[in-house]
mmCIF file of C-alpha atoms in Angstrom:
data_model
loop_
_atom_site.group_PDB
_atom_site.id
_atom_site.type_symbol
_atom_site.label_atom_id
_atom_site.label_comp_id
_atom_site.label_asym_id
_atom_site.label_seq_id
_atom_site.Cartn_x
_atom_site.Cartn_y
_atom_site.Cartn_z
ATOM 1 C CA MET I 1 8.606 -29.393 6.582
ATOM 2 C CA THR I 2 7.247 -32.827 5.743
ATOM 3 C CA PRO I 3 5.183 -32.208 2.496
ATOM 4 C CA ILE I 4 1.421 -32.191 2.884
ATOM 5 C CA GLY I 5 0.269 -35.092 0.825
ATOM 6 C CA LYS I 6 1.780 -36.970 -2.018
ATOM 7 C CA LYS I 7 3.452 -35.815 -5.212
ATOM 8 C CA GLU I 8 0.633 -35.026 -7.722
ATOM 9 C CA ASN I 9 0.385 -35.362 -11.422
ATOM 10 C CA VAL I 10 2.237 -32.401 -13.242
ATOM 11 C CA MET I 11 -0.965 -31.732 -14.752
ATOM 12 C CA SER I 12 -1.931 -30.229 -11.328
ATOM 13 C CA LYS I 13 -0.721 -26.552 -11.338
ATOM 14 C CA THR I 14 -3.031 -25.056 -8.557
ATOM 15 C CA PHE I 15 -4.797 -25.855 -5.138
ATOM 16 C CA CYS I 16 -7.533 -23.978 -3.269
ATOM 17 C CA PRO I 17 -8.185 -25.801 0.105
ATOM 18 C CA TYR I 18 -10.950 -23.403 1.064
ATOM 19 C CA SER I 19 -13.206 -24.132 -1.785
ATOM 20 C CA ILE I 20 -13.053 -27.874 -0.792
ATOM 21 C CA THR I 21 -13.777 -26.819 2.912
ATOM 22 C CA ALA I 22 -16.815 -24.925 1.683
ATOM 23 C CA ALA I 23 -18.193 -27.849 -0.154
ATOM 24 C CA MET I 24 -17.657 -30.075 2.876
ATOM 25 C CA ASN I 25 -19.251 -27.418 5.184
ATOM 26 C CA SER I 26 -22.573 -27.627 3.091
ATOM 27 C CA LEU I 27 -23.153 -31.021 4.554
ATOM 28 C CA GLY I 28 -21.579 -30.543 7.992
ATOM 29 C CA ARG I 29 -18.215 -30.937 9.876
ATOM 30 C CA SER I 30 -18.265 -34.621 11.101
ATOM 31 C CA TRP I 31 -15.920 -35.767 8.405
ATOM 32 C CA LEU I 32 -13.807 -38.889 9.074
ATOM 33 C CA ALA I 33 -10.318 -39.393 6.904
ATOM 34 C CA THR I 34 -9.766 -42.822 5.357
ATOM 35 C CA ASN I 35 -6.261 -42.341 3.913
ATOM 36 C CA LYS I 36 -3.206 -40.402 4.592
ATOM 37 C CA GLU I 37 -3.978 -37.516 2.115
ATOM 38 C CA GLN I 38 -7.284 -36.937 3.736
ATOM 39 C CA TYR I 39 -5.706 -37.159 7.015
ATOM 40 C CA ALA I 40 -3.196 -34.476 6.234
ATOM 41 C CA PHE I 41 -5.874 -32.215 4.847
ATOM 42 C CA MET I 42 -7.948 -32.410 7.938
ATOM 43 C CA HIS I 43 -5.341 -31.798 10.349
ATOM 44 C CA LYS I 44 -3.422 -29.204 8.389
ATOM 45 C CA LEU I 45 -5.657 -27.357 5.931
ATOM 46 C CA TYR I 46 -9.114 -27.653 6.960
ATOM 47 C CA PHE I 47 -10.504 -24.417 8.736
ATOM 48 C CA PRO I 48 -14.173 -24.410 8.658
ATOM 49 C CA ASP I 49 -14.481 -21.411 10.791
ATOM 50 C CA GLU I 50 -12.078 -19.255 8.782
ATOM 51 C CA ALA I 51 -13.799 -20.535 5.423
ATOM 52 C CA GLN I 52 -17.073 -18.593 6.578
ATOM 53 C CA GLY I 53 -15.286 -15.385 6.873
ATOM 54 C CA ILE I 54 -14.068 -15.203 3.428
ATOM 55 C CA GLU I 55 -15.725 -12.811 0.989
ATOM 56 C CA GLY I 56 -16.759 -14.359 -2.253
ATOM 57 C CA LEU I 57 -16.713 -18.022 -0.773
ATOM 58 C CA ARG I 58 -20.081 -19.757 -0.755
ATOM 59 C CA SER I 59 -21.485 -23.330 -0.534
ATOM 60 C CA LEU I 60 -24.477 -25.215 -1.768
ATOM 61 C CA SER I 61 -25.735 -28.836 -1.396
ATOM 62 C CA ALA I 62 -28.398 -30.251 -3.728
ATOM 63 C CA ARG I 63 -30.016 -33.536 -4.600
ATOM 64 C CA ASP I 64 -29.728 -32.994 -8.333
ATOM 65 C CA ALA I 65 -26.796 -32.284 -10.542
ATOM 66 C CA GLU I 66 -28.781 -29.679 -12.587
ATOM 67 C CA SER I 67 -28.813 -27.126 -9.656
ATOM 68 C CA LEU I 68 -25.159 -27.273 -9.008
ATOM 69 C CA ASN I 69 -24.221 -26.973 -12.831
ATOM 70 C CA SER I 70 -26.537 -23.944 -13.035
ATOM 71 C CA GLU I 71 -24.371 -22.446 -10.228
ATOM 72 C CA LEU I 72 -21.008 -23.364 -11.899
ATOM 73 C CA ALA I 73 -22.299 -21.910 -15.377
ATOM 74 C CA SER I 74 -23.360 -18.659 -13.938
ATOM 75 C CA ALA I 75 -20.121 -18.141 -12.192
ATOM 76 C CA GLY I 76 -17.939 -18.751 -15.368
ATOM 77 C CA PHE I 77 -16.718 -22.363 -14.720
ATOM 78 C CA ASP I 78 -16.237 -25.246 -17.217
ATOM 79 C CA LEU I 79 -16.614 -27.766 -14.575
ATOM 80 C CA ARG I 80 -19.917 -29.660 -14.147
ATOM 81 C CA CYS I 81 -21.162 -32.218 -11.760
ATOM 82 C CA PRO I 82 -21.956 -35.612 -12.956
ATOM 83 C CA SER I 83 -25.385 -36.998 -12.716
ATOM 84 C CA PHE I 84 -26.192 -39.053 -9.836
ATOM 85 C CA GLY I 85 -29.087 -41.149 -8.452
ATOM 86 C CA THR I 86 -31.716 -40.477 -5.670
ATOM 87 C CA ASN I 87 -29.323 -41.692 -2.876
ATOM 88 C CA GLY I 88 -26.708 -39.201 -3.746
ATOM 89 C CA ILE I 89 -26.083 -35.588 -2.664
ATOM 90 C CA GLY I 90 -24.044 -33.139 -4.560
ATOM 91 C CA LEU I 91 -21.869 -30.673 -2.572
ATOM 92 C CA LEU I 92 -20.309 -27.367 -4.020
ATOM 93 C CA GLY I 93 -17.958 -24.912 -2.860
ATOM 94 C CA ILE I 94 -17.244 -21.591 -5.026
ATOM 95 C CA LEU I 95 -14.972 -18.852 -4.695
ATOM 96 C CA VAL I 96 -14.995 -15.755 -6.813
ATOM 97 C CA LEU I 97 -12.690 -13.044 -6.029
ATOM 98 C CA LYS I 98 -11.581 -9.919 -7.812
ATOM 99 C CA LEU I 99 -9.260 -7.638 -6.144
ATOM 100 C CA LEU I 100 -7.581 -4.419 -7.716
ATOM 101 C CA TRP I 101 -4.168 -2.761 -6.806
ATOM 102 C CA GLN I 102 -4.960 0.850 -7.520
ATOM 103 C CA LYS I 103 -2.669 1.981 -4.437
ATOM 104 C CA LEU I 104 0.023 0.884 -6.437
ATOM 105 C CA GLU I 105 1.915 2.539 -9.474
ATOM 106 C CA THR I 106 1.251 -0.064 -12.346
ATOM 107 C CA SER I 107 2.189 -0.339 -16.030
ATOM 108 C CA VAL I 108 2.441 -2.828 -18.901
ATOM 109 C CA LYS I 109 5.821 -3.579 -20.034
ATOM 110 C CA PRO I 110 7.503 -6.293 -22.138
ATOM 111 C CA ILE I 111 9.534 -9.052 -20.466
ATOM 112 C CA LEU I 112 12.099 -11.253 -22.109
ATOM 113 C CA ALA I 113 11.722 -14.906 -20.485
ATOM 114 C CA GLU I 114 14.406 -17.492 -20.154
ATOM 115 C CA ASN I 115 12.734 -19.420 -22.931
ATOM 116 C CA GLY I 116 13.679 -16.882 -25.347
ATOM 117 C CA ARG I 117 10.194 -15.483 -25.801
ATOM 118 C CA TRP I 118 8.573 -11.965 -25.096
ATOM 119 C CA TYR I 119 5.683 -11.795 -22.968
ATOM 120 C CA ARG I 120 3.537 -8.820 -21.942
ATOM 121 C CA GLY I 121 4.533 -8.011 -18.254
ATOM 122 C CA ALA I 122 2.756 -6.162 -15.472
ATOM 123 C CA GLN I 123 5.211 -3.954 -13.505
ATOM 124 C CA LEU I 124 4.052 -2.939 -9.871
ATOM 125 C CA GLU I 125 5.955 -0.202 -8.218
ATOM 126 C CA HIS I 126 5.515 1.736 -4.819
ATOM 127 C CA GLY I 127 2.327 4.074 -4.649
ATOM 128 C CA GLU I 128 0.246 4.426 -1.490
ATOM 129 C CA ASN I 129 0.828 0.675 -0.818
ATOM 130 C CA TRP I 130 4.471 -0.749 -1.196
ATOM 131 C CA VAL I 131 5.881 -3.778 -2.912
ATOM 132 C CA SER I 132 8.443 -5.465 -0.689
ATOM 133 C CA ALA I 133 10.804 -8.399 -1.063
ATOM 134 C CA TYR I 134 12.453 -11.067 1.192
ATOM 135 C CA ILE I 135 14.842 -13.816 1.015
ATOM 136 C CA SER I 136 13.842 -17.458 2.099
ATOM 137 C CA LYS I 137 16.787 -19.965 2.688
ATOM 138 C CA GLY I 138 16.561 -22.800 0.225
ATOM 139 C CA HIS I 139 14.798 -20.905 -2.511
ATOM 140 C CA PRO I 140 16.951 -19.164 -5.298
ATOM 141 C CA SER I 141 14.946 -16.067 -5.950
ATOM 142 C CA PRO I 142 13.595 -13.180 -4.008
ATOM 143 C CA ILE I 143 9.856 -13.394 -2.895
ATOM 144 C CA CYS I 144 7.981 -10.244 -3.793
ATOM 145 C CA SER I 145 4.637 -9.390 -1.960
ATOM 146 C CA TRP I 146 1.969 -6.469 -2.119
ATOM 147 C CA GLN I 147 -1.369 -5.822 -0.640
ATOM 148 C CA ALA I 148 -4.782 -5.334 -2.263
ATOM 149 C CA ASP I 149 -6.582 -2.068 -1.512
ATOM 150 C CA ASP I 150 -8.526 -3.440 1.257
ATOM 151 C CA ASN I 151 -5.329 -4.425 3.034
ATOM 152 C CA LEU I 152 -6.794 -7.864 4.088
ATOM 153 C CA TRP I 153 -5.347 -9.723 1.324
ATOM 154 C CA THR I 154 -1.366 -10.091 0.522
ATOM 155 C CA PHE I 155 -0.134 -11.506 -2.797
ATOM 156 C CA TYR I 156 3.157 -13.180 -3.304
ATOM 157 C CA ILE I 157 5.278 -14.124 -6.301
ATOM 158 C CA THR I 158 8.344 -15.773 -7.032
ATOM 159 C CA GLU I 159 10.189 -17.680 -9.726
ATOM 160 C CA ALA I 160 9.608 -21.203 -9.737
ATOM 161 C CA TYR I 161 12.258 -23.814 -10.479
ATOM 162 C CA GLU I 162 10.028 -27.060 -10.692
ATOM 163 C CA PRO I 163 6.380 -27.752 -11.423
ATOM 164 C CA LEU I 164 4.351 -28.214 -8.306
ATOM 165 C CA GLY I 165 0.798 -28.557 -7.682
ATOM 166 C CA GLY I 166 -1.897 -29.531 -5.270
ATOM 167 C CA MET I 167 -1.095 -30.206 -1.536
ATOM 168 C CA LEU I 168 2.630 -30.263 -2.490
ATOM 169 C CA LEU I 169 2.468 -26.814 -3.953
ATOM 170 C CA LEU I 170 0.976 -25.319 -0.711
ATOM 171 C CA SER I 171 3.424 -27.340 1.526
ATOM 172 C CA TYR I 172 6.423 -25.655 -0.457
ATOM 173 C CA ILE I 173 4.846 -22.319 -0.219
ATOM 174 C CA ILE I 174 4.174 -22.458 3.508
ATOM 175 C CA SER I 175 7.997 -23.619 3.949
ATOM 176 C CA LEU I 176 9.087 -20.331 2.567
ATOM 177 C CA LEU I 177 9.859 -18.544 5.908
ATOM 178 C CA ARG I 178 10.931 -14.920 5.671
ATOM 179 C CA ASP I 179 14.683 -15.240 6.591
ATOM 180 C CA ALA I 180 15.823 -11.562 5.508
ATOM 181 C CA SER I 181 14.364 -8.556 4.002
ATOM 182 C CA GLN I 182 15.538 -7.395 0.555
ATOM 183 C CA GLU I 183 15.601 -3.941 -0.815
ATOM 184 C CA CYS I 184 12.781 -3.677 -3.697
ATOM 185 C CA GLY I 185 11.525 -0.857 -6.006
ATOM 186 C CA GLY I 186 8.869 -3.200 -7.566
ATOM 187 C CA VAL I 187 8.222 -6.223 -9.498
ATOM 188 C CA ARG I 188 7.494 -7.160 -13.125
ATOM 189 C CA PHE I 189 5.825 -10.499 -13.994
ATOM 190 C CA PRO I 190 4.288 -11.951 -17.092
ATOM 191 C CA ILE I 191 0.502 -11.525 -17.443
ATOM 192 C CA ALA I 192 -1.150 -14.837 -17.092
ATOM 193 C CA SER I 193 -4.454 -16.411 -17.677
ATOM 194 C CA LEU I 194 -4.480 -20.011 -16.184
ATOM 195 C CA VAL I 195 -7.334 -22.568 -16.058
ATOM 196 C CA ASP I 196 -6.478 -25.836 -14.113
ATOM 197 C CA HIS I 197 -8.230 -28.847 -13.037
ATOM 198 C CA PRO I 198 -6.074 -30.372 -10.182
ATOM 199 C CA ASP I 199 -6.377 -34.055 -9.172
ATOM 200 C CA ILE I 200 -8.187 -34.195 -5.747
ATOM 201 C CA SER I 201 -9.435 -37.819 -6.283
ATOM 202 C CA TRP I 202 -7.547 -38.408 -3.053
ATOM 203 C CA LEU I 203 -10.788 -37.155 -1.483
ATOM 204 C CA ARG I 204 -12.857 -40.081 -2.533
ATOM 205 C CA GLY I 205 -13.760 -42.386 0.397
ATOM 206 C CA MET I 206 -13.885 -39.871 2.865
ATOM 207 C CA VAL I 207 -16.787 -40.462 5.329
ATOM 208 C CA HIS I 208 -19.763 -38.353 6.637
ATOM 209 C CA ASP I 209 -22.123 -40.274 8.974
ATOM 210 C CA ASN I 210 -23.407 -43.058 6.632
ATOM 211 C CA LEU I 211 -22.299 -41.178 3.462
ATOM 212 C CA HIS I 212 -18.840 -41.279 1.585
ATOM 213 C CA VAL I 213 -17.318 -39.181 -1.139
ATOM 214 C CA ASP I 214 -17.619 -41.022 -4.374
ATOM 215 C CA GLU I 215 -16.474 -38.278 -6.751
ATOM 216 C CA ALA I 216 -14.167 -35.227 -6.115
ATOM 217 C CA LEU I 217 -13.465 -32.531 -8.974
ATOM 218 C CA GLN I 218 -11.969 -29.015 -8.722
ATOM 219 C CA GLU I 219 -11.612 -26.107 -11.275
ATOM 220 C CA ASN I 220 -9.368 -23.150 -10.674
ATOM 221 C CA ARG I 221 -8.877 -20.119 -12.540
ATOM 222 C CA LEU I 222 -6.271 -17.304 -12.355
ATOM 223 C CA LEU I 223 -6.333 -13.928 -14.238
ATOM 224 C CA LEU I 224 -3.279 -11.904 -13.079
ATOM 225 C CA ASP I 225 -2.352 -8.543 -14.753
ATOM 226 C CA GLU I 226 -1.288 -4.871 -13.936
ATOM 227 C CA LYS I 227 -4.769 -4.017 -12.762
ATOM 228 C CA GLY I 228 -5.476 -6.543 -10.477
ATOM 229 C CA VAL I 229 -6.208 -10.420 -9.915
ATOM 230 C CA GLU I 230 -9.333 -12.573 -10.414
ATOM 231 C CA ILE I 231 -9.294 -15.906 -8.727
ATOM 232 C CA LYS I 232 -11.914 -18.664 -8.967
ATOM 233 C CA SER I 233 -12.140 -21.945 -7.773
ATOM 234 C CA ALA I 234 -15.089 -24.475 -7.639
ATOM 235 C CA THR I 235 -14.978 -27.979 -5.958
ATOM 236 C CA VAL I 236 -17.588 -30.525 -6.583
ATOM 237 C CA LEU I 237 -18.107 -33.460 -4.040
ATOM 238 C CA LEU I 238 -20.562 -36.240 -4.889
ATOM 239 C CA VAL I 239 -21.592 -38.096 -1.688
ATOM 240 C CA VAL I 240 -23.497 -41.465 -1.593
ATOM 241 C CA SER I 241 -24.785 -43.741 1.056
ATOM 242 C CA ALA I 242 -22.371 -46.280 2.297
ATOM 243 C CA SER I 243 -24.514 -48.787 0.842
ATOM 244 C CA CYS I 244 -23.704 -47.637 -2.701
ATOM 245 C CA ALA I 245 -20.281 -47.383 -4.149
ATOM 246 C CA ALA I 246 11.015 3.129 -6.140
ATOM 247 C CA GLY I 247 13.705 5.038 -6.905
ATOM 248 C CA PRO I 248 15.996 4.089 -9.638
ATOM 249 C CA THR I 249 18.618 2.835 -7.525
ATOM 250 C CA LEU I 250 16.355 0.015 -6.281
ATOM 251 C CA PRO I 251 15.839 -3.006 -8.441
ATOM 252 C CA ILE I 252 12.728 -4.184 -10.301
ATOM 253 C CA TYR I 253 12.612 -7.886 -9.941
ATOM 254 C CA LYS I 254 11.801 -9.464 -13.248
ATOM 255 C CA ILE I 255 9.910 -12.973 -13.360
ATOM 256 C CA LYS I 256 11.301 -14.597 -16.555
ATOM 257 C CA ARG I 257 10.389 -18.160 -16.061
ATOM 258 C CA PRO I 258 7.277 -20.003 -14.664
ATOM 259 C CA TYR I 259 6.378 -18.819 -11.273
ATOM 260 C CA PHE I 260 4.462 -19.590 -8.045
ATOM 261 C CA PHE I 261 1.692 -17.327 -7.216
ATOM 262 C CA TRP I 262 -0.439 -17.305 -4.059
ATOM 263 C CA ALA I 263 -2.686 -15.458 -1.905
ATOM 264 C CA THR I 264 -3.328 -15.211 1.906
ATOM 265 C CA ARG I 265 -5.810 -13.342 3.854
ATOM 266 C CA VAL I 266 -6.135 -12.055 7.485
ATOM 267 C CA GLY I 267 -7.612 -14.307 9.501
ATOM 268 C CA CYS I 268 -6.684 -17.451 7.298
ATOM 269 C CA SER I 269 -4.070 -19.862 8.591
ATOM 270 C CA VAL I 270 -2.850 -21.286 5.186
ATOM 271 C CA PRO I 271 -2.947 -19.634 1.702
ATOM 272 C CA VAL I 272 -6.195 -19.250 0.400
ATOM 273 C CA PHE I 273 -5.155 -19.903 -3.255
ATOM 274 C CA ALA I 274 -1.963 -21.206 -4.761
ATOM 275 C CA ALA I 275 -0.865 -21.642 -8.407
ATOM 276 C CA TYR I 276 2.060 -22.602 -10.481
ATOM 277 C CA VAL I 277 1.998 -20.591 -13.529
ATOM 278 C CA ASP I 278 3.885 -22.060 -16.473
ATOM 279 C CA TYR I 279 4.636 -20.833 -19.943
ATOM 280 C CA ASP I 280 1.376 -21.960 -21.404
ATOM 281 C CA ALA I 281 -0.655 -19.685 -19.258
ATOM 282 C CA LEU I 282 1.557 -16.442 -19.880
ATOM 283 C CA THR I 283 0.266 -13.769 -22.483
ATOM 284 C CA ILE I 284 2.660 -13.291 -25.441
ATOM 285 C CA ASP I 285 3.709 -9.710 -26.243
ATOM 286 C CA ASN I 286 3.151 -10.002 -30.246
ATOM 287 C CA GLN I 287 5.045 -6.773 -30.881
ATOM 288 C CA LYS I 288 8.272 -7.812 -29.168
ATOM 289 C CA GLU I 289 7.882 -11.333 -30.714
ATOM 290 C CA GLN I 290 7.741 -10.087 -34.191
ATOM 291 C CA GLY I 291 10.655 -7.654 -33.478
ATOM 292 C CA LEU I 292 12.596 -10.817 -32.553
ATOM 293 C CA GLU I 293 11.595 -12.626 -35.565
ATOM 294 C CA LYS I 294 12.802 -9.841 -37.683
ATOM 295 C CA GLU I 295 16.221 -9.744 -35.894
ATOM 296 C CA ILE I 296 16.643 -13.501 -36.252
ATOM 297 C CA GLU I 297 15.842 -12.780 -40.033
ATOM 298 C CA ARG I 298 18.302 -10.065 -40.375
ATOM 299 C CA LYS I 299 20.820 -12.029 -38.771
ATOM 300 C CA ARG I 300 20.362 -14.889 -40.974
ATOM 301 C CA GLU I 301 20.606 -12.634 -44.014
ATOM 302 C CA GLU I 302 23.732 -11.157 -42.763
ATOM 303 C CA GLN I 303 25.290 -14.746 -42.400
ATOM 304 C CA LEU I 304 24.439 -15.546 -45.644
ATOM 305 C CA GLY I 305 26.142 -12.456 -47.082
ATOM 306 C CA ILE I 306 29.317 -13.332 -45.152
ATOM 307 C CA ASP I 307 29.331 -16.958 -46.508
ATOM 308 C CA ARG I 308 28.597 -15.604 -50.288
ATOM 309 C CA ASN I 309 31.910 -13.074 -49.695
ATOM 310 C CA ARG I 310 33.950 -16.134 -48.216
ATOM 311 C CA ALA I 311 32.830 -18.306 -51.154
ATOM 312 C CA ALA I 312 33.650 -15.445 -53.776
ATOM 313 C CA VAL I 313 37.131 -15.044 -52.004
ATOM 314 C CA PHE I 314 38.136 -18.578 -51.888
ATOM 315 C CA GLY I 315 36.480 -19.777 -54.903
ATOM 316 C CA TYR I 316 34.123 -22.507 -53.476
ATOM 317 C CA ARG I 317 30.447 -23.014 -53.956
ATOM 318 C CA GLN I 318 27.988 -23.427 -51.105
#
């Protein structure tokens, strides 16, 4: 599959196309692309009718930044709309979604990641709902999935082998076709708290009637643990007039490295939210970390003892 958009700065770890769509919808649908990234978004990721059906997704337009910033603050975002003059309009799209997985058997268990550190892990196993897994050609690890209690949302997780963000992340995720099913008793992944401000500056210059986008900002938040998930996304567009500038035999898949996480919804053509979760966003398991430090110290002391004995036997000084 041809990637959607260009490779963004590594600082971008998330992408939410529907909060962008909601912000655009607050002004109307007559948008014209002026660069290849905008063209790709409009033809592959812009679904205004679907956006209207997503619970927790709303839009707002205002002639002053204070009104938008009040909405952002009340929803728990750090993002703020810059001030603008009387010839400007601020557009806002906000997604606030909190879903639980009470129909799964859940627990908190530590997990030792590939970087040698212990993290608090969320383990999900079969309950009234099931955790399933499948293999996609070209991706080294199984992809695990499960449904929220409302059965509208499906969540996916798999190990990430390179940092991706923005439209490139979404493009890669869409390419992960289900090639074969895999037996699965559950999944254990590090609990995460992620705040990201992806680069959506490629939206600048997009045209609506006699207006164009002068500034484009997005903030995405992800809280992921054994109880459920909280997804938040806010997109701010500043437009100005053109005259201005299971069983024990089944495996529990353990995510031991940074991972991709994404959410789909019935009735939506592309993932509503996607994230690359790196080590900085993971929750440290302090108890296990302290135990690891003690073990390292014990081995160090043990090695010092061996070195002293050798020195005594062979008569040399350290």
